[in-house]
Short mmCIF file of C-alpha atoms in Angstrom, two decimals:
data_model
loop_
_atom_site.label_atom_id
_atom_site.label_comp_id
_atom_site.label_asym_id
_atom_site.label_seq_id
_atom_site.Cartn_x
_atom_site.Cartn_y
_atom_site.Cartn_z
CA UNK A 1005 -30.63 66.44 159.61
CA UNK A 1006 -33.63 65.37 161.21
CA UNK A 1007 -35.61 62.94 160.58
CA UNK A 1008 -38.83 61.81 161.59
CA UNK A 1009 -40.25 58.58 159.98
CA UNK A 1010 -43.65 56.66 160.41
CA UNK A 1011 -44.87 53.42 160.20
CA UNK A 1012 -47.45 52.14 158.25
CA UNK A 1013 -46.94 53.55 154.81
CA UNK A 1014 -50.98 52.51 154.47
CA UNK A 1015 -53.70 51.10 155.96
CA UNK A 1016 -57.08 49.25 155.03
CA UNK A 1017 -59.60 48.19 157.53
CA UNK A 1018 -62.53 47.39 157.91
CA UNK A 1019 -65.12 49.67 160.08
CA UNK A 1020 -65.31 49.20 163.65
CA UNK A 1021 -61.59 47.57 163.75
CA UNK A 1022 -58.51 49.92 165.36
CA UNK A 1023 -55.80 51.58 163.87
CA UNK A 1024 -52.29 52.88 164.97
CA UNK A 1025 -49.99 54.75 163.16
CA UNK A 1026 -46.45 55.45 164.87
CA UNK A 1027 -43.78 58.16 164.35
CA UNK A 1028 -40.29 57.64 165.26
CA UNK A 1029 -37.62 60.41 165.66
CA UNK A 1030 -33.91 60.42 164.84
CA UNK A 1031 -33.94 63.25 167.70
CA UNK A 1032 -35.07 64.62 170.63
CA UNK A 1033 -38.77 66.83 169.89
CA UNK A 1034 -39.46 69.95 171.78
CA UNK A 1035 -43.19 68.95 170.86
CA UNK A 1036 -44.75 66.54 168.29
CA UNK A 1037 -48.02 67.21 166.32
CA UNK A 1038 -50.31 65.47 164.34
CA UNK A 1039 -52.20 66.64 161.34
CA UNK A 1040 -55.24 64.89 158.95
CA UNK A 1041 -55.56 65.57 155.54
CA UNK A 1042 -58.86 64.26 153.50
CA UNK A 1043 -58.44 63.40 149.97
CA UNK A 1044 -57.82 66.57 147.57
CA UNK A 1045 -57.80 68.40 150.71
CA UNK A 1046 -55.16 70.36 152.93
CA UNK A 1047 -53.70 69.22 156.14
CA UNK A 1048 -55.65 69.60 159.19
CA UNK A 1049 -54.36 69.96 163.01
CA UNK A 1050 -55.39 67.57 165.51
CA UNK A 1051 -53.12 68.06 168.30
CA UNK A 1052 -49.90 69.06 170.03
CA UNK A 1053 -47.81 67.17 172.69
CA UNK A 1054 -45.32 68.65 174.82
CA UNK A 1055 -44.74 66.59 177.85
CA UNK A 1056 -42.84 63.57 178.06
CA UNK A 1057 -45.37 60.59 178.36
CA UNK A 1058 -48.16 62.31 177.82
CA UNK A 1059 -51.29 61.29 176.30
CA UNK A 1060 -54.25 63.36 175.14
CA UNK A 1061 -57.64 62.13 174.09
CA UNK A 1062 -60.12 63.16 171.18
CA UNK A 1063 -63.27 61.06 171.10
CA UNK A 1064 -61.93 58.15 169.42
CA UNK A 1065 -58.71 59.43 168.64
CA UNK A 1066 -55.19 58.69 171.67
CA UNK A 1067 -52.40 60.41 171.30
CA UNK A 1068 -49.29 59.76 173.09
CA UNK A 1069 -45.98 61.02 173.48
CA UNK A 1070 -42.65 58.76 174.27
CA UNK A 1071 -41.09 59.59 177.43
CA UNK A 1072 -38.02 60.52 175.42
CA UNK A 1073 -39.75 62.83 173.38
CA UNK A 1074 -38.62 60.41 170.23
CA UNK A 1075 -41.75 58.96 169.35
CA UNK A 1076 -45.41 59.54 169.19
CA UNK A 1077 -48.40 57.19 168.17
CA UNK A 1078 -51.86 58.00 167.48
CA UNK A 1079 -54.79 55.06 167.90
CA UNK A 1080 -58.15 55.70 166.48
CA UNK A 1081 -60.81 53.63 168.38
CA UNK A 1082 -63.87 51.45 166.20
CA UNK A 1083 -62.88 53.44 162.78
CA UNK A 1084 -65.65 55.05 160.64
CA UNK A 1085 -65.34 55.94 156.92
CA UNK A 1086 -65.35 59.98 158.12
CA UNK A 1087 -61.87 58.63 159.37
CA UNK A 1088 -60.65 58.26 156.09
CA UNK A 1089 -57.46 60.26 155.11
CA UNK A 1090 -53.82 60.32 155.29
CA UNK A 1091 -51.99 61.27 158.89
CA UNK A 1092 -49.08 63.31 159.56
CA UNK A 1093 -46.94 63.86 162.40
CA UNK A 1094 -44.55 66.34 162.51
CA UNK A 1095 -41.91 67.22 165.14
CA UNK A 1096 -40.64 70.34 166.12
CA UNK A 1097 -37.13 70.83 167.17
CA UNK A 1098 -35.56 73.84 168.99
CA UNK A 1099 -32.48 74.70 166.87
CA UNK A 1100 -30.54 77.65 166.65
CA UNK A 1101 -32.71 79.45 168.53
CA UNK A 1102 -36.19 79.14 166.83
CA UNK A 1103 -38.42 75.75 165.90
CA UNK A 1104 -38.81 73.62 162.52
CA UNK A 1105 -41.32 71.80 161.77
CA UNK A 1106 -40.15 67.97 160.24
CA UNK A 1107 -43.20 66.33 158.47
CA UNK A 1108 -43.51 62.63 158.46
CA UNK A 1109 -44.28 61.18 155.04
CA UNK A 1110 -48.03 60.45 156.63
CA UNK A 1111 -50.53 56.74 156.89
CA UNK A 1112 -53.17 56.44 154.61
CA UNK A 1113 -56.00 54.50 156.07
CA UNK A 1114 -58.72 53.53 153.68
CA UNK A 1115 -61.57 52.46 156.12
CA UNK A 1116 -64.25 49.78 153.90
CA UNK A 1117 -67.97 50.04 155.63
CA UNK B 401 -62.61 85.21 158.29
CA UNK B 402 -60.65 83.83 155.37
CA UNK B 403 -58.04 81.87 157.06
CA UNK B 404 -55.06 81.46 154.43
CA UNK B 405 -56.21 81.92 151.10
CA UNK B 406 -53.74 80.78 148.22
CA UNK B 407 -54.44 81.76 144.15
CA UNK B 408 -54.32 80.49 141.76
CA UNK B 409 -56.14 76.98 142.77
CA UNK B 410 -54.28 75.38 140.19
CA UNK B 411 -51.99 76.08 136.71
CA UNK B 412 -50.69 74.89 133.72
CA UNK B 413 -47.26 75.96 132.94
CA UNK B 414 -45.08 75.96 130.48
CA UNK B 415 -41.24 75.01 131.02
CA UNK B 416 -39.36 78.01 131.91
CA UNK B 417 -41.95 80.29 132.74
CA UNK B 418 -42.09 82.67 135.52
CA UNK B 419 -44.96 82.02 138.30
CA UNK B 420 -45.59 83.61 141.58
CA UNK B 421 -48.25 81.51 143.84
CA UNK B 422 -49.86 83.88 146.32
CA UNK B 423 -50.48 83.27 149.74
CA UNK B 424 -52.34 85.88 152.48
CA UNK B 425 -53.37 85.05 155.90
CA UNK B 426 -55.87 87.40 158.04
CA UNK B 427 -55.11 85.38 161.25
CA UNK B 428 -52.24 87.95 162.11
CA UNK B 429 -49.65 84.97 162.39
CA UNK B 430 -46.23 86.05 162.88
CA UNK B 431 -45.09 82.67 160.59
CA UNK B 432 -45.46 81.70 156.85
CA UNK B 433 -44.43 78.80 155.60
CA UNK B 434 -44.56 77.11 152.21
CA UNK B 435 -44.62 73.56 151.37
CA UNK B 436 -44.85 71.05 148.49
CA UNK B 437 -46.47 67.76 148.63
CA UNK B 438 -45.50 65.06 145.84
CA UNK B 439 -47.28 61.20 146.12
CA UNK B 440 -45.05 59.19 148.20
CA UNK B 441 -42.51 62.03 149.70
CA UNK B 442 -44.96 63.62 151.98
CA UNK B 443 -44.55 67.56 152.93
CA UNK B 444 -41.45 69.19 152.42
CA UNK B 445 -40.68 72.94 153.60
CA UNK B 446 -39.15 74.81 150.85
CA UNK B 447 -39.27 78.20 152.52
CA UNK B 448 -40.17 79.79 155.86
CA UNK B 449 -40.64 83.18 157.27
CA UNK B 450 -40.89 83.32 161.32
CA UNK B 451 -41.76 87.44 161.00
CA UNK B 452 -42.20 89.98 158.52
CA UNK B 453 -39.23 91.18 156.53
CA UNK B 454 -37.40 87.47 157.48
CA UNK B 455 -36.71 84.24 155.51
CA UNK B 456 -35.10 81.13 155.88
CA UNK B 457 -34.72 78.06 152.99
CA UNK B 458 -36.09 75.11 154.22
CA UNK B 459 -35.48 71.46 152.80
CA UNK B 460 -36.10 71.98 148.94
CA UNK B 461 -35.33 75.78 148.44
CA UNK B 462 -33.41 75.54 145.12
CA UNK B 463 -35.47 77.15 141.86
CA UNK B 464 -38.01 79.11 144.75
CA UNK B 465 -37.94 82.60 146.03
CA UNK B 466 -39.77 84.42 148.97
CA UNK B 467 -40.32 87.75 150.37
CA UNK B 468 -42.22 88.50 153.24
CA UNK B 469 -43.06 92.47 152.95
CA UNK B 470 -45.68 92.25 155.55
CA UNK B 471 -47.32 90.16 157.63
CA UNK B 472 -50.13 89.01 155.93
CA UNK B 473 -48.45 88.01 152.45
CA UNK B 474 -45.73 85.24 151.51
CA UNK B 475 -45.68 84.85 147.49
CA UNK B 476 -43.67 81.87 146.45
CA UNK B 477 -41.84 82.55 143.03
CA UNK B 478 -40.46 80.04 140.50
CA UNK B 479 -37.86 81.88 138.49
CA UNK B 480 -37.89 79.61 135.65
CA UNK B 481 -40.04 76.53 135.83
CA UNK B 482 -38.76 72.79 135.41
CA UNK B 483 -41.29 69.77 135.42
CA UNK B 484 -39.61 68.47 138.59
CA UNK B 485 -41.83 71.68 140.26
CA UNK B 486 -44.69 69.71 139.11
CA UNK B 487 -46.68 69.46 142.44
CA UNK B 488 -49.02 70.53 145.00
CA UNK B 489 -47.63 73.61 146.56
CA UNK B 490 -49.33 74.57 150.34
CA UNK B 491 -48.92 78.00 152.29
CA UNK B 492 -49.04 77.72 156.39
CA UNK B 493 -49.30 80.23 158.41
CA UNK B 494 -48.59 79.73 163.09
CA UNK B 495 -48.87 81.80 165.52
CA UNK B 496 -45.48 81.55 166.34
CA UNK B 497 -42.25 79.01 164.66
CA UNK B 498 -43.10 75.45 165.87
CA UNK B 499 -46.79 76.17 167.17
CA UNK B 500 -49.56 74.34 165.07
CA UNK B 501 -49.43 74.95 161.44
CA UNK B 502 -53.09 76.55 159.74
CA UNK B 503 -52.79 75.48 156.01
CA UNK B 504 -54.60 76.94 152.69
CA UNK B 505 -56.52 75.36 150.37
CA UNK B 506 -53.14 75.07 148.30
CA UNK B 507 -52.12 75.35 144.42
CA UNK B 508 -52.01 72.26 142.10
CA UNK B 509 -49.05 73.05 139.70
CA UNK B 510 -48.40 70.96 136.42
CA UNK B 511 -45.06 72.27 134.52
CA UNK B 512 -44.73 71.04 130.85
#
């Protein structure tokens, strides 16, 4: 089955530094999305990509989608606590007709003020 | 507007037990979804619904039912509870299958 699989497991830095988290495929996506989920909370959509190579921007947060629709990476720019949480992508796949989502197993990044 | 709203919040329950987690939407989404969250294996669908009156298993389906009777409602029952459904069970609701996933607040589960 699919498979979608992302890199780190966790993440500690300190404010103001980067982070990236990347998601890798086993197969081609009819769209990738990411998702943000707080501590005790729910998961939260951020975005969706569709086109090959494309990149979307919110604020401090890049998105990007692999030109072969297999991976996706999200970079958040000078980190503040607020950014604190655990990061999902998930891919969605035509099959059989209709779309499944595939969730990642997600990046915690603890961010130390 | 509500969103999804899921009850209980959270549960004790006894081994073997019957338990139905409810799930309603007012967003009018044709798809229902539920998942369950566990430290270290991320989300897993056990169940999906892409329109009233349809389901589909998802990854984890065995020991869960669904029914989908209308379009706002997806209850999630466990027959007969084991431990191993000790988790943190989420209901999602899209617009349409594979469009961005709305979750609730979800249901924190502890079978003993």
């Amino acid at each position: 089955g699919q498979q979608v699989m992302q890199i780190p497991q966790y993440q500690h830095v300190q404010e103001g530094e980067d982070f990236t988290t990347y998601c890798n495929s086993s197969t081609t996506l009819s769209n990738i999305q990411w998702y943000k989920q707080r501590p005790g909370g729910h998961p939260v959509f951020l975005i969706q990509l569709v086109k090959s190579g494309e990149v979307k921007k919110q604020k401090r947060l890049t998105f990007q989608f692999g030109e072969a629709k297999k991976n996706s990476s999200l970079h958040i720019t000078a980190t503040q606590t607020t950014d604190v949480g655990t990061y999902f992508c998930a891919g969605s796949r035509l099959d059989s007709g209709y779309s499944t989502l595939t969730f990642g197993k997600g990046t915690m990044l603890l961010v130390s003020p | 507007i509500a969103g999804i709203t899921q009850a209980p919040t959270s549960q004790i329950l006894a081994a073997g037990r019957r338990m139905t987690l409810r799930c309603t939407q007012d967003m009018r989404h044709n798809a229902m979804y539920w998942y369950r969250q566990d430290l270290g294996l991320g989300l897993r669908l056990i169940h999906y619904s892409n329109t009233a009156g349809t389901t589909g298993k998802g990854e984890v389906p065995d020991g869960y039912s669904v029914s989908r009777a209308n379009t706002d409602d997806f209850p999630l029952t466990l027959a007969s509870a084991v431990p191993s459904q000790t988790s943190v069970y989420f209901c999602a609701s899209s617009p349409t299958h594979g469009a961005a996933e709305y979750f609730g607040p979800g249901t924190r589960l502890l079978v003993l």
